[in-house]
Amino acid sequence: MAMNPNVEKALNDQIRWELYSSYLYLSMSSWYESVGLRGFANWEYVQAQEEKDHAMKIYQYIISRGGRVKLQAIDVPPYEWKSPLDAFRVSLEHEQKVTSLINGLVNLAIKEKDHASTNFLQWFVDEQIEEEGDAGQIVDQLKMIEKDGGSGLLYMLDKELGTRVYTPLTTATPPGSQ
Ligand code: FEO
């Protein structure tokens, strides 16, 4: 059965959003490198890789349903932020926006009675809880650090964020491997 064209289009739009997310976090990573916060840079670098995986998960799904992937232009992300707190506030707002887009996609899939897509999108619904939670937690920590005016605490958080390790998603199947 051919893929529902409205869902197919919306999923293609979401690939662009996920790739933009990857671009945004890679830009943040490079900014952290430029201000000497290498742990923060690592954390955002891993985040950028995960966002690309999110895009590829949708890419593979469209193909598995016999749909057509149509890649789109990706916006230029911001380049500089005022502080780590400023950058993480932007991240949190961005993730809230992505959550609303995912919810919109679920609503569309339900409206179009596309049960396979409704099911597929549940992974993203769950993932967004983690995405918003992580960004929100770091915003709270940075607010506390700002209040205490402690660069020692910022150094400790930088060290902690430096331990994040990228784990590739195993669900995406490269062409020709099945
Ligand atoms: Fe792919 Fe951060 O949402």
Short mmCIF file of C-alpha atoms and ligand atoms in Angstrom, two decimals:
data_model
loop_
_atom_site.label_atom_id
_atom_site.label_comp_id
_atom_site.label_asym_id
_atom_site.label_seq_id
_atom_site.Cartn_x
_atom_site.Cartn_y
_atom_site.Cartn_z
CA MET A 1 0.00 0.00 0.00
CA ALA A 2 1.39 3.40 -0.98
CA MET A 3 2.35 5.74 1.78
CA ASN A 4 -0.15 8.43 2.73
CA PRO A 5 1.10 11.54 0.84
CA ASN A 6 0.32 13.98 3.68
CA VAL A 7 2.20 11.88 6.21
CA GLU A 8 5.05 11.36 3.75
CA LYS A 9 5.38 15.14 3.27
CA ALA A 10 5.25 15.82 7.02
CA LEU A 11 7.90 13.17 7.69
CA ASN A 12 10.13 14.75 5.03
CA ASP A 13 9.68 18.10 6.79
CA GLN A 14 10.69 16.42 10.05
CA ILE A 15 13.91 15.10 8.46
CA ARG A 16 14.78 18.73 7.77
CA TRP A 17 14.03 19.68 11.40
CA GLU A 18 16.17 16.85 12.77
CA LEU A 19 19.05 17.79 10.45
CA TYR A 20 18.64 21.43 11.50
CA SER A 21 18.81 20.25 15.14
CA SER A 22 22.06 18.49 14.31
CA TYR A 23 23.36 21.69 12.68
CA LEU A 24 22.29 23.81 15.67
CA TYR A 25 24.03 21.57 18.21
CA LEU A 26 27.14 21.25 16.07
CA SER A 27 27.26 25.04 15.91
CA MET A 28 26.93 25.16 19.71
CA SER A 29 29.70 22.59 20.02
CA SER A 30 32.04 24.72 17.94
CA TRP A 31 31.14 27.78 20.04
CA TYR A 32 31.95 25.90 23.27
CA GLU A 33 35.29 24.89 21.75
CA SER A 34 35.97 28.57 21.02
CA VAL A 35 35.39 29.56 24.68
CA GLY A 36 37.39 26.67 26.13
CA LEU A 37 34.53 24.54 27.47
CA ARG A 38 35.53 21.23 25.95
CA GLY A 39 33.13 19.10 28.02
CA PHE A 40 30.15 21.18 26.89
CA ALA A 41 31.52 20.94 23.34
CA ASN A 42 31.66 17.15 23.64
CA TRP A 43 28.09 16.98 24.94
CA GLU A 44 26.74 19.03 22.04
CA TYR A 45 28.86 17.12 19.53
CA VAL A 46 27.28 13.85 20.72
CA GLN A 47 23.87 15.54 20.60
CA ALA A 48 24.51 16.60 16.98
CA GLN A 49 25.32 12.99 16.06
CA GLU A 50 22.14 11.74 17.75
CA GLU A 51 20.04 14.27 15.85
CA LYS A 52 21.46 13.02 12.57
CA ASP A 53 20.44 9.51 13.66
CA HIS A 54 16.91 10.80 14.28
CA ALA A 55 16.82 12.15 10.71
CA MET A 56 18.13 8.85 9.36
CA LYS A 57 15.58 6.87 11.33
CA ILE A 58 12.82 8.78 9.54
CA TYR A 59 14.69 8.51 6.22
CA GLN A 60 14.84 4.71 6.52
CA TYR A 61 11.24 4.53 7.62
CA ILE A 62 9.95 6.47 4.58
CA ILE A 63 11.92 4.14 2.31
CA SER A 64 10.70 1.03 4.14
CA ARG A 65 7.13 2.19 3.46
CA GLY A 66 7.79 2.65 -0.24
CA GLY A 67 7.71 6.45 0.11
CA ARG A 68 9.99 9.04 -1.44
CA VAL A 69 12.61 10.97 0.54
CA LYS A 70 12.90 14.60 -0.58
CA LEU A 71 15.74 16.40 1.16
CA GLN A 72 15.30 20.11 1.79
CA ALA A 73 17.48 23.14 2.42
CA ILE A 74 18.65 23.45 6.03
CA ASP A 75 18.61 26.88 7.69
CA VAL A 76 21.83 28.48 8.91
CA PRO A 77 21.99 28.03 12.71
CA PRO A 78 23.02 30.77 15.16
CA TYR A 79 26.75 31.09 15.65
CA GLU A 80 27.29 32.60 19.08
CA TRP A 81 25.63 32.67 22.48
CA LYS A 82 26.01 34.95 25.48
CA SER A 83 26.75 32.16 27.97
CA PRO A 84 26.30 28.40 28.48
CA LEU A 85 22.98 29.20 30.19
CA ASP A 86 21.86 31.20 27.16
CA ALA A 87 22.82 28.31 24.83
CA PHE A 88 21.03 25.69 26.94
CA ARG A 89 17.92 27.87 27.16
CA VAL A 90 17.94 27.96 23.35
CA SER A 91 18.37 24.15 23.33
CA LEU A 92 15.43 23.66 25.68
CA GLU A 93 13.18 25.96 23.63
CA HIS A 94 14.27 24.15 20.49
CA GLU A 95 13.45 20.75 21.98
CA GLN A 96 10.04 22.03 23.10
CA LYS A 97 9.42 23.12 19.50
CA VAL A 98 10.50 19.67 18.22
CA THR A 99 8.16 18.00 20.72
CA SER A 100 5.25 20.06 19.39
CA LEU A 101 6.20 19.07 15.83
CA ILE A 102 6.30 15.38 16.79
CA ASN A 103 2.92 15.70 18.49
CA GLY A 104 1.58 17.35 15.34
CA LEU A 105 2.91 14.45 13.27
CA VAL A 106 1.19 11.93 15.56
CA ASN A 107 -2.07 13.87 15.26
CA LEU A 108 -1.75 13.83 11.47
CA ALA A 109 -0.97 10.09 11.35
CA ILE A 110 -4.03 9.40 13.51
CA LYS A 111 -6.23 11.67 11.36
CA GLU A 112 -5.03 9.90 8.20
CA LYS A 113 -5.55 6.48 9.88
CA ASP A 114 -1.89 5.65 9.18
CA HIS A 115 -1.41 3.20 12.04
CA ALA A 116 2.12 2.17 11.06
CA SER A 117 3.29 5.80 11.23
CA THR A 118 1.43 6.41 14.49
CA ASN A 119 3.29 3.42 15.91
CA PHE A 120 6.64 4.48 14.42
CA LEU A 121 6.32 7.95 15.90
CA GLN A 122 5.92 6.66 19.46
CA TRP A 123 9.70 6.22 19.64
CA PHE A 124 10.06 9.97 18.99
CA VAL A 125 7.38 10.81 21.57
CA ASP A 126 9.43 8.91 24.18
CA GLU A 127 12.72 10.35 22.96
CA GLN A 128 11.42 13.91 23.35
CA ILE A 129 10.77 13.33 27.06
CA GLU A 130 14.48 12.59 27.43
CA GLU A 131 15.55 15.44 25.15
CA GLU A 132 13.56 18.06 27.05
CA GLY A 133 14.51 16.52 30.38
CA ASP A 134 18.26 16.61 29.68
CA ALA A 135 18.24 20.20 28.43
CA GLY A 136 15.98 21.32 31.31
CA GLN A 137 18.22 19.69 33.91
CA ILE A 138 21.32 21.42 32.58
CA VAL A 139 19.47 24.77 32.44
CA ASP A 140 18.64 24.32 36.15
CA GLN A 141 22.24 23.45 37.01
CA LEU A 142 23.56 26.45 35.08
CA LYS A 143 21.07 28.75 36.83
CA MET A 144 22.39 27.54 40.19
CA ILE A 145 25.97 28.02 39.07
CA GLU A 146 25.17 31.56 37.89
CA LYS A 147 23.58 32.37 41.26
CA ASP A 148 26.60 31.08 43.17
CA GLY A 149 28.95 32.82 40.76
CA GLY A 150 31.18 29.76 40.97
CA SER A 151 33.52 29.04 38.07
CA GLY A 152 34.61 25.92 40.02
CA LEU A 153 31.10 24.50 39.64
CA LEU A 154 31.11 25.34 35.94
CA TYR A 155 34.41 23.50 35.62
CA MET A 156 32.89 20.46 37.36
CA LEU A 157 29.85 20.47 35.09
CA ASP A 158 32.16 20.80 32.08
CA LYS A 159 34.02 17.70 33.27
CA GLU A 160 30.77 15.79 33.71
CA LEU A 161 29.45 16.74 30.25
CA GLY A 162 32.78 15.65 28.82
CA THR A 163 31.98 12.05 29.74
CA ARG A 164 28.98 11.74 27.41
CA VAL A 165 29.58 9.03 24.82
CA TYR A 166 27.84 8.67 21.47
CA THR A 167 25.95 5.42 20.98
CA PRO A 168 24.69 4.97 17.41
CA LEU A 169 21.07 3.99 16.89
CA THR A 170 20.99 0.43 15.64
CA THR A 171 17.56 0.62 14.07
CA ALA A 172 18.62 2.33 10.85
CA THR A 173 19.49 -0.24 8.20
CA PRO A 174 21.92 0.95 5.52
CA PRO A 175 20.97 0.20 1.89
CA GLY A 176 22.02 -3.23 0.67
CA SER A 177 22.55 -4.69 4.13
CA GLN A 178 19.39 -6.75 4.37
FE1 FEO B 1 15.64 14.85 17.49
FE2 FEO B 1 16.38 16.65 19.83
O1 FEO B 1 15.05 15.92 18.80
#
